[in-house]
mmCIF file of C-alpha atoms in Angstrom:
data_model
loop_
_atom_site.group_PDB
_atom_site.id
_atom_site.type_symbol
_atom_site.label_atom_id
_atom_site.label_comp_id
_atom_site.label_asym_id
_atom_site.label_seq_id
_atom_site.Cartn_x
_atom_site.Cartn_y
_atom_site.Cartn_z
ATOM 1 C CA MET A 1 -14.830 -24.589 2.187
ATOM 2 C CA ILE A 2 -12.087 -24.153 4.807
ATOM 3 C CA VAL A 3 -8.894 -22.884 3.192
ATOM 4 C CA ALA A 4 -5.528 -22.414 4.881
ATOM 5 C CA GLY A 5 -3.620 -19.353 3.705
ATOM 6 C CA VAL A 6 0.139 -19.451 4.317
ATOM 7 C CA MET A 7 2.319 -16.351 4.120
ATOM 8 C CA SER A 8 5.960 -15.582 4.851
ATOM 9 C CA GLY A 9 6.981 -12.073 3.869
ATOM 10 C CA THR A 10 10.096 -10.143 2.938
ATOM 11 C CA SER A 11 10.948 -9.535 6.603
ATOM 12 C CA ALA A 12 11.436 -13.329 6.887
ATOM 13 C CA ASP A 13 10.316 -13.223 10.499
ATOM 14 C CA GLY A 14 8.181 -16.344 10.277
ATOM 15 C CA ILE A 15 5.105 -18.071 8.893
ATOM 16 C CA ASP A 16 1.524 -16.833 9.199
ATOM 17 C CA VAL A 17 -1.300 -19.334 8.764
ATOM 18 C CA ALA A 18 -4.930 -18.234 8.478
ATOM 19 C CA LEU A 19 -7.765 -20.751 8.472
ATOM 20 C CA VAL A 20 -10.596 -19.166 6.525
ATOM 21 C CA GLN A 21 -14.148 -20.305 5.843
ATOM 22 C CA ILE A 22 -15.044 -19.145 2.337
ATOM 23 C CA HIS A 23 -18.600 -19.217 1.031
ATOM 24 C CA ARG A 24 -19.827 -18.559 -2.476
ATOM 25 C CA HIS A 25 -21.940 -15.413 -2.170
ATOM 26 C CA GLY A 26 -23.051 -14.142 -5.572
ATOM 27 C CA ILE A 27 -20.112 -12.709 -7.480
ATOM 28 C CA ARG A 28 -18.213 -11.847 -4.277
ATOM 29 C CA PRO A 29 -17.020 -14.628 -1.949
ATOM 30 C CA ARG A 30 -17.814 -14.214 1.741
ATOM 31 C CA LEU A 31 -14.952 -14.807 4.171
ATOM 32 C CA GLU A 32 -14.822 -15.695 7.852
ATOM 33 C CA LEU A 33 -11.474 -15.911 9.655
ATOM 34 C CA LEU A 34 -11.652 -18.980 11.897
ATOM 35 C CA ALA A 35 -8.124 -19.005 13.315
ATOM 36 C CA HIS A 36 -4.705 -17.452 12.849
ATOM 37 C CA GLN A 37 -1.277 -18.471 14.068
ATOM 38 C CA HIS A 38 2.221 -17.040 13.660
ATOM 39 C CA THR A 39 5.223 -19.359 13.805
ATOM 40 C CA PRO A 40 8.614 -17.617 13.995
ATOM 41 C CA TYR A 41 11.434 -18.972 11.857
ATOM 42 C CA PRO A 42 14.270 -20.515 13.878
ATOM 43 C CA ARG A 43 17.186 -18.070 13.956
ATOM 44 C CA LYS A 44 19.500 -20.106 11.712
ATOM 45 C CA ILE A 45 16.793 -20.593 9.090
ATOM 46 C CA ARG A 46 15.954 -16.879 9.070
ATOM 47 C CA GLU A 47 19.640 -16.076 8.628
ATOM 48 C CA LYS A 48 19.852 -18.526 5.728
ATOM 49 C CA ILE A 49 16.758 -17.027 4.063
ATOM 50 C CA LEU A 50 18.136 -13.507 4.376
ATOM 51 C CA ALA A 51 21.502 -14.635 3.014
ATOM 52 C CA THR A 52 19.709 -16.271 0.092
ATOM 53 C CA MET A 53 17.871 -13.020 -0.664
ATOM 54 C CA ASN A 54 21.259 -11.344 -0.804
ATOM 55 C CA ALA A 55 22.418 -13.847 -3.461
ATOM 56 C CA THR A 56 24.944 -15.697 -1.312
ATOM 57 C CA ALA A 57 23.491 -19.223 -1.646
ATOM 58 C CA SER A 58 24.509 -22.027 -3.988
ATOM 59 C CA VAL A 59 22.062 -23.796 -6.290
ATOM 60 C CA ALA A 60 22.228 -26.836 -4.009
ATOM 61 C CA GLU A 61 21.354 -24.720 -0.967
ATOM 62 C CA LEU A 62 18.428 -23.135 -2.820
ATOM 63 C CA SER A 63 17.042 -26.555 -3.695
ATOM 64 C CA ARG A 64 17.422 -27.790 -0.121
ATOM 65 C CA LEU A 65 15.829 -24.638 1.270
ATOM 66 C CA ASN A 66 12.903 -25.013 -1.123
ATOM 67 C CA PHE A 67 12.090 -28.452 0.289
ATOM 68 C CA LEU A 68 12.881 -27.473 3.889
ATOM 69 C CA LEU A 69 10.419 -24.578 3.725
ATOM 70 C CA GLY A 70 7.773 -26.947 2.369
ATOM 71 C CA GLU A 71 8.247 -28.995 5.529
ATOM 72 C CA LEU A 72 8.129 -25.922 7.778
ATOM 73 C CA TYR A 73 4.961 -24.645 6.104
ATOM 74 C CA ALA A 74 3.356 -28.059 6.615
ATOM 75 C CA ASP A 75 4.389 -27.985 10.284
ATOM 76 C CA ALA A 76 2.837 -24.523 10.653
ATOM 77 C CA VAL A 77 -0.464 -25.538 9.037
ATOM 78 C CA GLU A 78 -0.647 -28.711 11.137
ATOM 79 C CA GLY A 79 -0.001 -26.673 14.269
ATOM 80 C CA ALA A 80 -2.708 -24.147 13.405
ATOM 81 C CA GLN A 81 -5.204 -26.909 12.650
ATOM 82 C CA GLU A 82 -4.465 -28.770 15.868
ATOM 83 C CA ARG A 83 -4.776 -25.618 17.946
ATOM 84 C CA ALA A 84 -8.080 -24.632 16.287
ATOM 85 C CA LYS A 85 -9.374 -28.215 16.039
ATOM 86 C CA LEU A 86 -10.122 -27.631 12.359
ATOM 87 C CA GLN A 87 -9.210 -29.378 9.099
ATOM 88 C CA CYS A 88 -8.608 -27.449 5.889
ATOM 89 C CA GLU A 89 -9.706 -28.684 2.477
ATOM 90 C CA LEU A 90 -7.324 -26.548 0.417
ATOM 91 C CA VAL A 91 -4.095 -24.623 1.030
ATOM 92 C CA GLY A 92 -2.886 -21.413 -0.604
ATOM 93 C CA CYS A 93 0.829 -20.871 0.035
ATOM 94 C CA HIS A 94 2.610 -17.747 -1.148
ATOM 95 C CA GLY A 95 6.066 -19.131 -0.390
ATOM 96 C CA GLN A 96 9.182 -17.177 0.519
ATOM 97 C CA THR A 97 10.253 -14.634 -2.078
ATOM 98 C CA ILE A 98 13.975 -14.859 -2.662
ATOM 99 C CA TYR A 99 14.031 -12.777 -5.852
ATOM 100 C CA HIS A 100 11.550 -10.536 -7.601
ATOM 101 C CA GLN A 101 12.191 -8.469 -10.719
ATOM 102 C CA GLY A 102 8.866 -7.141 -11.940
ATOM 103 C CA THR A 103 10.252 -5.075 -14.815
ATOM 104 C CA ALA A 104 11.767 -6.793 -17.832
ATOM 105 C CA THR A 105 15.472 -6.233 -18.491
ATOM 106 C CA PRO A 106 17.767 -7.671 -21.203
ATOM 107 C CA PHE A 107 19.028 -11.192 -20.574
ATOM 108 C CA LEU A 108 20.733 -13.345 -23.222
ATOM 109 C CA GLY A 109 18.975 -11.621 -26.080
ATOM 110 C CA ARG A 110 15.492 -11.385 -24.534
ATOM 111 C CA ASN A 111 13.810 -8.935 -22.190
ATOM 112 C CA ILE A 112 12.970 -10.964 -19.086
ATOM 113 C CA ALA A 113 10.944 -10.228 -15.954
ATOM 114 C CA CYS A 114 11.072 -12.907 -13.297
ATOM 115 C CA THR A 115 10.186 -13.919 -9.781
ATOM 116 C CA TRP A 116 10.962 -16.811 -7.452
ATOM 117 C CA GLN A 117 9.074 -17.943 -4.365
ATOM 118 C CA ILE A 118 10.309 -21.120 -2.700
ATOM 119 C CA GLY A 119 8.571 -23.618 -0.403
ATOM 120 C CA GLU A 120 7.740 -26.812 -2.296
ATOM 121 C CA GLY A 121 3.981 -27.200 -2.757
ATOM 122 C CA ALA A 122 4.234 -30.935 -3.389
ATOM 123 C CA VAL A 123 5.701 -31.415 0.090
ATOM 124 C CA LEU A 124 2.806 -29.501 1.629
ATOM 125 C CA ALA A 125 0.227 -31.479 -0.335
ATOM 126 C CA SER A 126 1.777 -34.800 0.592
ATOM 127 C CA ARG A 127 2.089 -33.906 4.286
ATOM 128 C CA LEU A 128 -1.383 -32.399 4.655
ATOM 129 C CA GLY A 129 -3.325 -34.671 2.316
ATOM 130 C CA VAL A 130 -5.101 -31.803 0.524
ATOM 131 C CA PRO A 131 -4.446 -29.868 -2.704
ATOM 132 C CA VAL A 132 -2.072 -26.914 -2.479
ATOM 133 C CA VAL A 133 -2.043 -23.814 -4.684
ATOM 134 C CA SER A 134 1.354 -22.094 -4.757
ATOM 135 C CA ASP A 135 3.582 -19.997 -7.039
ATOM 136 C CA PHE A 136 0.950 -17.311 -7.594
ATOM 137 C CA ARG A 137 2.966 -14.528 -9.207
ATOM 138 C CA PRO A 138 4.224 -15.982 -12.532
ATOM 139 C CA ALA A 139 0.781 -16.191 -14.183
ATOM 140 C CA ASP A 140 0.298 -12.441 -13.789
ATOM 141 C CA MET A 141 3.802 -11.788 -15.132
ATOM 142 C CA ALA A 142 3.162 -14.041 -18.119
ATOM 143 C CA ALA A 143 0.168 -11.773 -18.852
ATOM 144 C CA GLY A 144 2.435 -8.712 -18.854
ATOM 145 C CA GLY A 145 2.062 -7.717 -15.213
ATOM 146 C CA GLU A 146 4.672 -7.183 -12.524
ATOM 147 C CA GLY A 147 3.438 -10.167 -10.477
ATOM 148 C CA ALA A 148 2.630 -7.898 -7.567
ATOM 149 C CA PRO A 149 0.798 -6.718 -5.656
ATOM 150 C CA LEU A 150 -1.716 -9.572 -5.416
ATOM 151 C CA VAL A 151 -3.456 -8.666 -2.150
ATOM 152 C CA PRO A 152 -5.637 -5.973 -3.839
ATOM 153 C CA PHE A 153 -8.146 -8.661 -4.812
ATOM 154 C CA LEU A 154 -8.827 -9.245 -1.102
ATOM 155 C CA ASP A 155 -8.800 -5.505 -0.409
ATOM 156 C CA TYR A 156 -11.498 -4.922 -3.016
ATOM 157 C CA ILE A 157 -13.645 -7.790 -1.723
ATOM 158 C CA LEU A 158 -13.408 -6.776 1.944
ATOM 159 C CA PHE A 159 -12.990 -3.015 2.070
ATOM 160 C CA ARG A 160 -14.929 -1.475 -0.816
ATOM 161 C CA VAL A 161 -17.764 0.693 0.496
ATOM 162 C CA PRO A 162 -20.348 2.692 -1.512
ATOM 163 C CA GLY A 163 -19.768 6.418 -1.698
ATOM 164 C CA SER A 164 -16.400 6.517 0.033
ATOM 165 C CA GLY A 165 -12.820 5.939 -1.023
ATOM 166 C CA ARG A 166 -10.418 3.880 1.039
ATOM 167 C CA ILE A 167 -6.679 3.302 0.976
ATOM 168 C CA VAL A 168 -5.630 -0.086 2.330
ATOM 169 C CA GLN A 169 -1.973 -0.009 3.380
ATOM 170 C CA ASN A 170 0.064 -3.058 4.278
ATOM 171 C CA ILE A 171 3.280 -2.408 6.188
ATOM 172 C CA GLY A 172 5.360 -5.566 6.051
ATOM 173 C CA GLY A 173 9.004 -5.699 5.013
ATOM 174 C CA ILE A 174 7.866 -3.673 2.000
ATOM 175 C CA ALA A 175 4.958 -1.230 2.239
ATOM 176 C CA ASN A 176 2.227 -1.465 -0.379
ATOM 177 C CA LEU A 177 -1.145 0.171 -0.817
ATOM 178 C CA THR A 178 -4.435 -0.490 -2.553
ATOM 179 C CA ALA A 179 -6.495 2.557 -3.497
ATOM 180 C CA ILE A 180 -10.220 1.874 -3.850
ATOM 181 C CA PRO A 181 -12.008 5.000 -5.171
ATOM 182 C CA PRO A 182 -15.627 5.701 -4.188
ATOM 183 C CA ASP A 183 -18.027 3.252 -5.903
ATOM 184 C CA ALA A 184 -15.040 1.542 -7.547
ATOM 185 C CA ARG A 185 -15.283 -1.284 -10.022
ATOM 186 C CA PRO A 186 -12.356 -3.735 -10.086
ATOM 187 C CA ASP A 187 -10.704 -1.896 -12.987
ATOM 188 C CA ASP A 188 -10.729 1.346 -10.968
ATOM 189 C CA VAL A 189 -8.499 -0.085 -8.255
ATOM 190 C CA ILE A 190 -4.804 0.738 -8.304
ATOM 191 C CA ALA A 191 -2.147 -0.775 -6.095
ATOM 192 C CA PHE A 192 1.614 -0.509 -5.828
ATOM 193 C CA ASP A 193 4.556 -0.714 -3.473
ATOM 194 C CA THR A 194 5.227 2.608 -1.776
ATOM 195 C CA GLY A 195 8.734 1.716 -0.588
ATOM 196 C CA PRO A 196 10.227 0.197 2.543
ATOM 197 C CA GLY A 197 7.937 -0.867 5.347
ATOM 198 C CA ASN A 198 9.814 -2.501 8.215
ATOM 199 C CA MET A 199 12.777 -3.634 6.137
ATOM 200 C CA VAL A 200 15.068 -0.633 6.593
ATOM 201 C CA ILE A 201 13.949 -0.071 10.203
ATOM 202 C CA ASP A 202 14.755 -3.693 11.055
ATOM 203 C CA ALA A 203 18.156 -3.537 9.367
ATOM 204 C CA VAL A 204 19.069 -0.359 11.256
ATOM 205 C CA ALA A 205 17.871 -1.880 14.545
ATOM 206 C CA GLN A 206 20.083 -4.898 13.890
ATOM 207 C CA LYS A 207 23.096 -2.803 12.935
ATOM 208 C CA LEU A 208 22.913 -0.130 15.640
ATOM 209 C CA PHE A 209 21.055 -1.811 18.524
ATOM 210 C CA ASN A 210 21.757 -5.508 17.924
ATOM 211 C CA ARG A 211 18.014 -6.142 17.877
ATOM 212 C CA ALA A 212 16.000 -7.841 15.124
ATOM 213 C CA PHE A 213 13.497 -4.962 15.137
ATOM 214 C CA ASP A 214 12.585 -1.803 17.046
ATOM 215 C CA PRO A 215 10.108 -3.029 19.705
ATOM 216 C CA ASP A 216 7.035 -0.787 19.616
ATOM 217 C CA GLY A 217 9.218 1.903 18.009
ATOM 218 C CA LYS A 218 10.828 2.727 21.372
ATOM 219 C CA PHE A 219 14.297 3.411 19.907
ATOM 220 C CA ALA A 220 12.889 5.726 17.225
ATOM 221 C CA ALA A 221 10.787 7.524 19.840
ATOM 222 C CA LYS A 222 14.003 8.704 21.530
ATOM 223 C CA GLY A 223 15.379 10.257 18.344
ATOM 224 C CA ASN A 224 14.644 13.051 15.897
ATOM 225 C CA PRO A 225 14.223 12.394 12.164
ATOM 226 C CA GLN A 226 16.878 14.047 10.016
ATOM 227 C CA PHE A 227 14.711 15.639 7.352
ATOM 228 C CA GLU A 228 17.536 16.726 5.048
ATOM 229 C CA ILE A 229 18.515 13.069 4.742
ATOM 230 C CA LEU A 230 14.897 12.111 4.095
ATOM 231 C CA ARG A 231 14.699 14.608 1.241
ATOM 232 C CA LYS A 232 17.790 13.110 -0.383
ATOM 233 C CA VAL A 233 16.529 9.552 -0.098
ATOM 234 C CA LEU A 234 13.057 10.397 -1.404
ATOM 235 C CA HIS A 235 14.584 11.814 -4.587
ATOM 236 C CA THR A 236 15.893 8.388 -5.598
ATOM 237 C CA PRO A 237 14.256 6.913 -8.721
ATOM 238 C CA PHE A 238 11.900 4.397 -7.106
ATOM 239 C CA PHE A 239 9.966 7.036 -5.182
ATOM 240 C CA GLN A 240 9.637 9.245 -8.269
ATOM 241 C CA GLN A 241 8.385 6.427 -10.502
ATOM 242 C CA PRO A 242 4.600 6.340 -11.034
ATOM 243 C CA PRO A 243 2.692 3.073 -10.499
ATOM 244 C CA PRO A 244 2.464 0.243 -11.245
ATOM 245 C CA LYS A 245 5.692 -0.554 -9.430
ATOM 246 C CA THR A 246 6.981 -3.220 -7.081
ATOM 247 C CA ALA A 247 9.935 -3.436 -4.738
ATOM 248 C CA GLY A 248 11.814 -5.907 -2.604
ATOM 249 C CA ARG A 249 15.230 -6.454 -1.109
ATOM 250 C CA GLU A 250 16.630 -5.724 -4.559
ATOM 251 C CA GLU A 251 15.625 -2.065 -3.980
ATOM 252 C CA PHE A 252 15.655 -1.683 -0.179
ATOM 253 C CA GLY A 253 17.909 -4.425 1.108
ATOM 254 C CA ARG A 254 21.548 -4.513 2.134
ATOM 255 C CA GLU A 255 22.928 -2.037 -0.435
ATOM 256 C CA PHE A 256 20.197 0.554 0.211
ATOM 257 C CA VAL A 257 20.808 0.319 3.966
ATOM 258 C CA ARG A 258 24.545 0.708 3.446
ATOM 259 C CA VAL A 259 23.990 3.956 1.517
ATOM 260 C CA PHE A 260 21.399 5.148 4.037
ATOM 261 C CA LEU A 261 23.773 4.600 6.966
ATOM 262 C CA ARG A 262 26.541 6.407 5.105
ATOM 263 C CA LEU A 263 24.229 9.432 4.751
ATOM 264 C CA CYS A 264 23.581 9.232 8.507
ATOM 265 C CA VAL A 265 27.237 9.004 9.519
ATOM 266 C CA ASP A 266 28.057 10.765 12.814
ATOM 267 C CA ARG A 267 24.355 11.102 13.732
ATOM 268 C CA ASP A 268 23.022 9.822 17.040
ATOM 269 C CA LYS A 269 21.841 6.243 16.604
ATOM 270 C CA HIS A 270 18.361 7.106 17.881
ATOM 271 C CA ASP A 271 18.136 9.845 15.269
ATOM 272 C CA VAL A 272 19.177 7.338 12.601
ATOM 273 C CA ILE A 273 16.413 4.854 13.429
ATOM 274 C CA ALA A 274 13.935 7.714 13.787
ATOM 275 C CA THR A 275 14.919 8.777 10.256
ATOM 276 C CA ALA A 276 14.451 5.232 8.944
ATOM 277 C CA THR A 277 11.008 5.134 10.573
ATOM 278 C CA ALA A 278 10.094 8.527 9.146
ATOM 279 C CA LEU A 279 11.185 7.299 5.710
ATOM 280 C CA THR A 280 8.468 4.650 5.784
ATOM 281 C CA ALA A 281 5.817 7.101 7.002
ATOM 282 C CA ARG A 282 6.715 9.900 4.611
ATOM 283 C CA SER A 283 7.114 7.652 1.561
ATOM 284 C CA ILE A 284 3.604 6.296 2.172
ATOM 285 C CA ALA A 285 2.154 9.777 2.586
ATOM 286 C CA ASP A 286 4.029 11.051 -0.471
ATOM 287 C CA ALA A 287 2.668 8.176 -2.569
ATOM 288 C CA VAL A 288 -0.867 8.925 -1.367
ATOM 289 C CA HIS A 289 -0.513 12.614 -2.172
ATOM 290 C CA ARG A 290 1.077 12.189 -5.596
ATOM 291 C CA PHE A 291 -0.545 9.072 -6.994
ATOM 292 C CA VAL A 292 -3.775 8.356 -5.093
ATOM 293 C CA LEU A 293 -5.567 11.611 -4.312
ATOM 294 C CA PRO A 294 -5.594 12.715 -7.987
ATOM 295 C CA LEU A 295 -7.709 9.616 -8.773
ATOM 296 C CA ASP A 296 -10.784 11.233 -7.261
ATOM 297 C CA GLN A 297 -11.363 14.934 -7.751
ATOM 298 C CA ARG A 298 -14.048 14.885 -5.050
ATOM 299 C CA SER A 299 -11.332 14.087 -2.485
ATOM 300 C CA GLY A 300 -13.334 11.026 -1.548
ATOM 301 C CA PHE A 301 -10.418 9.297 0.205
ATOM 302 C CA ARG A 302 -10.930 9.777 3.922
ATOM 303 C CA GLU A 303 -9.413 6.648 5.479
ATOM 304 C CA LEU A 304 -6.184 4.722 5.336
ATOM 305 C CA ILE A 305 -6.609 1.242 6.790
ATOM 306 C CA ALA A 306 -3.278 -0.227 7.835
ATOM 307 C CA SER A 307 -2.222 -3.830 8.384
ATOM 308 C CA GLY A 308 0.992 -5.802 8.775
ATOM 309 C CA GLY A 309 3.735 -5.851 11.356
ATOM 310 C CA GLY A 310 4.291 -2.115 11.054
ATOM 311 C CA THR A 311 1.031 -1.463 12.890
ATOM 312 C CA LYS A 312 2.764 -2.756 16.043
ATOM 313 C CA ASN A 313 5.290 0.080 15.844
ATOM 314 C CA ALA A 314 3.610 2.920 17.762
ATOM 315 C CA THR A 315 6.174 5.498 16.636
ATOM 316 C CA LEU A 316 5.689 4.610 12.981
ATOM 317 C CA MET A 317 1.903 4.768 13.286
ATOM 318 C CA ARG A 318 2.104 8.149 15.006
ATOM 319 C CA MET A 319 4.383 9.484 12.272
ATOM 320 C CA LEU A 320 2.067 8.126 9.589
ATOM 321 C CA SER A 321 -0.949 9.781 11.188
ATOM 322 C CA ASP A 322 0.957 13.079 11.457
ATOM 323 C CA GLU A 323 1.811 12.891 7.742
ATOM 324 C CA LEU A 324 -1.725 12.044 6.584
ATOM 325 C CA THR A 325 -3.845 14.251 8.849
ATOM 326 C CA PRO A 326 -3.068 17.397 6.796
ATOM 327 C CA LEU A 327 -4.408 15.512 3.748
ATOM 328 C CA GLY A 328 -7.706 14.909 5.540
ATOM 329 C CA ILE A 329 -7.052 11.184 5.920
ATOM 330 C CA ARG A 330 -7.676 9.274 9.129
ATOM 331 C CA VAL A 331 -5.455 6.277 9.928
ATOM 332 C CA ARG A 332 -7.151 3.098 11.149
ATOM 333 C CA THR A 333 -6.139 -0.566 11.261
ATOM 334 C CA THR A 334 -7.816 -3.670 9.915
ATOM 335 C CA ASP A 335 -8.085 -4.823 13.548
ATOM 336 C CA GLU A 336 -10.717 -2.130 14.049
ATOM 337 C CA LEU A 337 -12.674 -3.664 11.174
ATOM 338 C CA GLY A 338 -12.492 -7.220 12.486
ATOM 339 C CA LEU A 339 -9.445 -8.573 10.649
ATOM 340 C CA PRO A 340 -6.227 -8.940 12.698
ATOM 341 C CA SER A 341 -3.574 -6.960 10.866
ATOM 342 C CA GLU A 342 -0.993 -9.725 11.124
ATOM 343 C CA ALA A 343 -3.409 -12.230 9.508
ATOM 344 C CA LYS A 344 -4.437 -10.206 6.483
ATOM 345 C CA GLU A 345 -1.919 -11.391 3.886
ATOM 346 C CA ALA A 346 -2.383 -15.040 4.857
ATOM 347 C CA VAL A 347 -6.156 -14.528 4.439
ATOM 348 C CA ALA A 348 -5.470 -13.052 0.999
ATOM 349 C CA PHE A 349 -3.686 -16.177 -0.203
ATOM 350 C CA ALA A 350 -6.469 -18.368 1.129
ATOM 351 C CA LEU A 351 -8.855 -16.350 -1.051
ATOM 352 C CA LEU A 352 -6.567 -16.487 -4.097
ATOM 353 C CA ALA A 353 -6.277 -20.264 -3.721
ATOM 354 C CA TYR A 354 -10.067 -20.533 -3.516
ATOM 355 C CA GLN A 355 -10.403 -18.539 -6.739
ATOM 356 C CA THR A 356 -7.845 -20.737 -8.494
ATOM 357 C CA TRP A 357 -9.576 -23.909 -7.323
ATOM 358 C CA ARG A 358 -12.780 -22.589 -8.903
ATOM 359 C CA ARG A 359 -10.853 -21.637 -12.076
ATOM 360 C CA LYS A 360 -11.509 -17.946 -11.503
ATOM 361 C CA PRO A 361 -8.980 -15.113 -12.034
ATOM 362 C CA SER A 362 -7.773 -13.145 -9.037
ATOM 363 C CA ASN A 363 -5.166 -10.675 -10.224
ATOM 364 C CA VAL A 364 -6.172 -7.026 -10.551
ATOM 365 C CA PRO A 365 -4.686 -5.883 -13.894
ATOM 366 C CA SER A 366 -5.031 -2.191 -13.023
ATOM 367 C CA ALA A 367 -2.795 -2.896 -10.016
ATOM 368 C CA THR A 368 -0.167 -5.180 -11.551
ATOM 369 C CA GLY A 369 -0.097 -3.789 -15.079
ATOM 370 C CA ALA A 370 -1.161 -7.103 -16.619
ATOM 371 C CA LYS A 371 -2.832 -7.029 -20.032
ATOM 372 C CA ARG A 372 -5.628 -9.350 -18.877
ATOM 373 C CA SER A 373 -7.086 -11.171 -15.915
ATOM 374 C CA ALA A 374 -5.311 -14.406 -14.994
ATOM 375 C CA ILE A 375 -5.950 -17.517 -12.952
ATOM 376 C CA LEU A 376 -3.033 -17.556 -10.535
ATOM 377 C CA GLY A 377 -0.909 -20.325 -9.121
ATOM 378 C CA LYS A 378 -0.027 -23.962 -9.670
ATOM 379 C CA ILE A 379 -1.827 -26.860 -8.013
ATOM 380 C CA SER A 380 -0.072 -29.743 -6.266
ATOM 381 C CA TYR A 381 -2.373 -32.684 -5.575
ATOM 382 C CA ALA A 382 -2.117 -34.928 -2.525
#
């Protein structure tokens, strides 16, 4: 079966489509990436999405944006299919997260956890003429989980190796890892968000350099991280909290950046973006040291396999390697293992859709905190 996975992340930089051939292969599906395409969001749409994440949109605008994104996702899938001369039979669309609160808090007399990904699946199904699985996170949350991370199911399928532990680290807007101990069973896997990935770096680049991101980390490379500021930031509650835990713009968006820039007042702007970059690298390494290495007393974790847009930032990758080398961990990328880093999350949602279509669960309860396995997503028929 050819499945199209569609992903647009917290950076809101655009839409990734992966066309994946999935075969039934015993208890573990076998995947082959056939094509991948990235479609940037038009500037005005990206600005509207980011404004929506910061709670400045009306209900009417949210409804319109939900249907507009359905159209844009359909455009992106059609474009990928035309370029690859392929036709998918099923679509798995994550949608655009505009709010995620994985931990229940009091609301009108009940403790409520909630999430919201927009991009109307019915529009996709109607445009493409195939079933669409979307809205993956709520089923895990209904089972007591945090609704994230969901990519660990793919990580376990693709990257588990006998006798060796691996850490699979995605660096998108938010950074999240999957720890797969040596000879792991699914229940041995843990996964959680480590903190900001590109989100704070991008915001600082926009504020100080009038650029949407730091190209190849060249601005950060000219600066020096301010380690006293790093120590202050890393003592905030999120970084101290043990997994499972999730994060989004609610934790590392506009307000976090405002506080971060206040701490960096009067510092050279290259030092500021170098500090933001070091925050991502050090928070990942700190999470590995505190929460992952104790999982295996044999110190069987020897590799961290990175994916996501952060792998394109040479300064960030150098900092990450410098942080992890003393722990005996080598940094690699999924590209080295045959999966383009920018395609990985779209591939994951193709796999999750395939599992749902076969009525099979695909959350990893040890990663999300759910009380049980769950079949994820909702199906829109053509």
